[in-house]
């Protein structure tokens, strides 16, 4: 989902009344970022509070590549990483993930091995349908065992776009919240639904309900679902004791537009790029009685901050034996303070850009390769900023391209290298970057090796269902990331 | 000002608290249009309720040209046109224009000859400073006589951007409202301030107050001023008896970006084009006790509707002896109804495009000429939609380019000519266009002839001020409109 997909963020059809109301009852964060322009790394960063390059969710196959976790990935989240639910568990929280895990699907990477108490959802994206010979359909788990597969047992009709998945995930969330309230147990719910990822779907009730086509239908269903979750919290009388945060893991995928793609508002390009369109996210914090209603924050925030902020909410400190990139946002959200901190934009192991205050410096630019672009794969359709949306990986480390995101949110007008403004700002940014690079200890890259043998052939529980498939012989290879 | 310039419409710095509050107390109109992508024609249309091609504010020098009223224009608003204040006067209203007139500056075009009772402002844009030899500085009028000139008596510091004009116009508005309230006389105030037109200015208090640079400073000053006007109405106890509408006369001028240019949000291109960025406008209706607070309307609206809506508010019918393009928006604004009506996008005398429902068909495409573009004049910076943002005037009358503005607000993906959707929609649109063209009676074009002799050399009142200048010999010529 992109920054521009909600009415509160200027989507011209303004079809998200529930999320807009959530914002008017809570706080809109205008400058909130994913930790990566891609799903898996961003989600790993959210749960570890650490940049993907630290927690291992990156590749060294080639710099700047958009690696994630398809089902033939060998790597995943390491035991050495400390996930948010592991820490919350110590404070008595019950932790549940509903939806897409995406931190590796092999047994050792299972969410219940990394702090979660319950899981209902899938390890990978709902791509497919697959033939179960070359590629198996993605399984859906309930806790330790699969209970079926997408397309086979959990229908997604690619023609009509109909699927009940968001409704199933919604009901699961409402039930979990009810159960926790009934047992008076604190909880952490990570509601990580698949929508609005392509192939885009919505349930029958929402199909055709949007001016925006199927993508808009999916947005409406999410909007409606969030509204129902918030109302449920209020009905149960626990809204003033529950911190809710809505955001996305990367910008709208413009390659799927217009039929299945969203909007990044006035920002440049989309998912898979380190321009604002790829990483600036819609973000709303909601906590009645604590967060001032109708607030707006310009605090530079990141999904990684949700790690540290959540710990702060329960009175825990983040781990001190490692670099944590997330900061505690409560002073910004509850008291309206502004905390000075940079935002780093990575693609794989390459620091592409950095934001300090309103300035953003690009050390590398890249949309995608000429080769891919010539096949019609376009991360910036209809947009072409000369020397910025480059189709080769261009290094600018000596003279980074500098933009002022207040005057130029669309990253169209690099500041003149000769200007005093450029000189002064770059001195400040260079110091930030130097410190960042000097203290960087990269994790062991998890997204380098792929092997068809590790795919979801026979997840636990397949025997009971008669859904075990025979894997091919192991043949580990360097993953191929075309972008 | 562009659609994307207000916080309520998704401007990423969200710096317009007063206009955003106006929207939350009133109604946001998401699909509201200028009558032209340029200032003069749009303003003439607002006051006559008629398309520029009917009221004469166009050129036939070449089709699709962006003609307006610089100070060497010979034409202006014709006596045969009936302006809103002429009609309101009959209903006992006192009518005042504060700010830019732009409907011709020669004596016969004076606003007080066309229904206004009072005027404080300028006949043309605040371009300059001029040398008073080749070009005279633009005069500022109080009612019938000039009281000084821009840059000479009304300072605009182009270097610092400082000017008190918006403050002066604000005070004038507050005083007028107070006077009318004191005398219990109904009033029509046309607060047609110059800002945010380039050269962009703001008063000292607002300079540097925005994250967006000088343009943002000007927006903040307008926002603050509108807030003060609304509070003034409330303080005087007449807010429930006063209909207020905020909008702009064309999209943000991207040629002035990033230093002096605004934002058209997710829409394509800007001022001077008939893409959405050129004509979709921010629009807020406010009338406490009558318009439901926090409402949102998808009614297709036009500045021309303000003519008919205003007449409706005072119980008058629009003239029946001529075609009126504006419709009464009250059913949409007060009762939330949706009225089916098309929007026509003209450049000069050429119907470039038409919107019916969510569909927009381009019969002609043009950004600007290759010749101008090669000089660095770019109406769509950083944007290039192949076959759409064309640099020659391209006719598509046989097979118009069709876009669905819900799925594709950025006009990037024309529908396939072969699709059923295209065929069905174009049948509907063709009927609308045919009817429109068949009944079109163009006015006498006012923007064809220019003459340096008619410029603001010696406006009435110049003698008292010692500011009369000697005009050159009359030498009427075809106006040169480069775009």
Short mmCIF file of C-alpha atoms in Angstrom, two decimals, chain B residues 4 47 102 160 166 297 327 343 352 388 476 480:
data_model
loop_
_atom_site.label_atom_id
_atom_site.label_comp_id
_atom_site.label_asym_id
_atom_site.label_seq_id
_atom_site.Cartn_x
_atom_site.Cartn_y
_atom_site.Cartn_z
CA UNK B 4 -2.57 18.94 -3.85
CA UNK B 47 -18.60 35.45 -12.85
CA UNK B 102 -8.42 40.05 -14.87
CA UNK B 160 13.21 38.35 -0.23
CA UNK B 166 -2.36 39.44 1.25
CA UNK B 297 -18.75 15.23 -2.27
CA UNK B 327 -25.43 24.30 -12.31
CA UNK B 343 -17.08 18.66 -17.50
CA UNK B 352 -9.60 19.28 -25.63
CA UNK B 388 -0.50 11.74 -23.86
CA UNK B 476 -2.84 46.71 -32.73
CA UNK B 480 1.35 36.20 -29.37
#
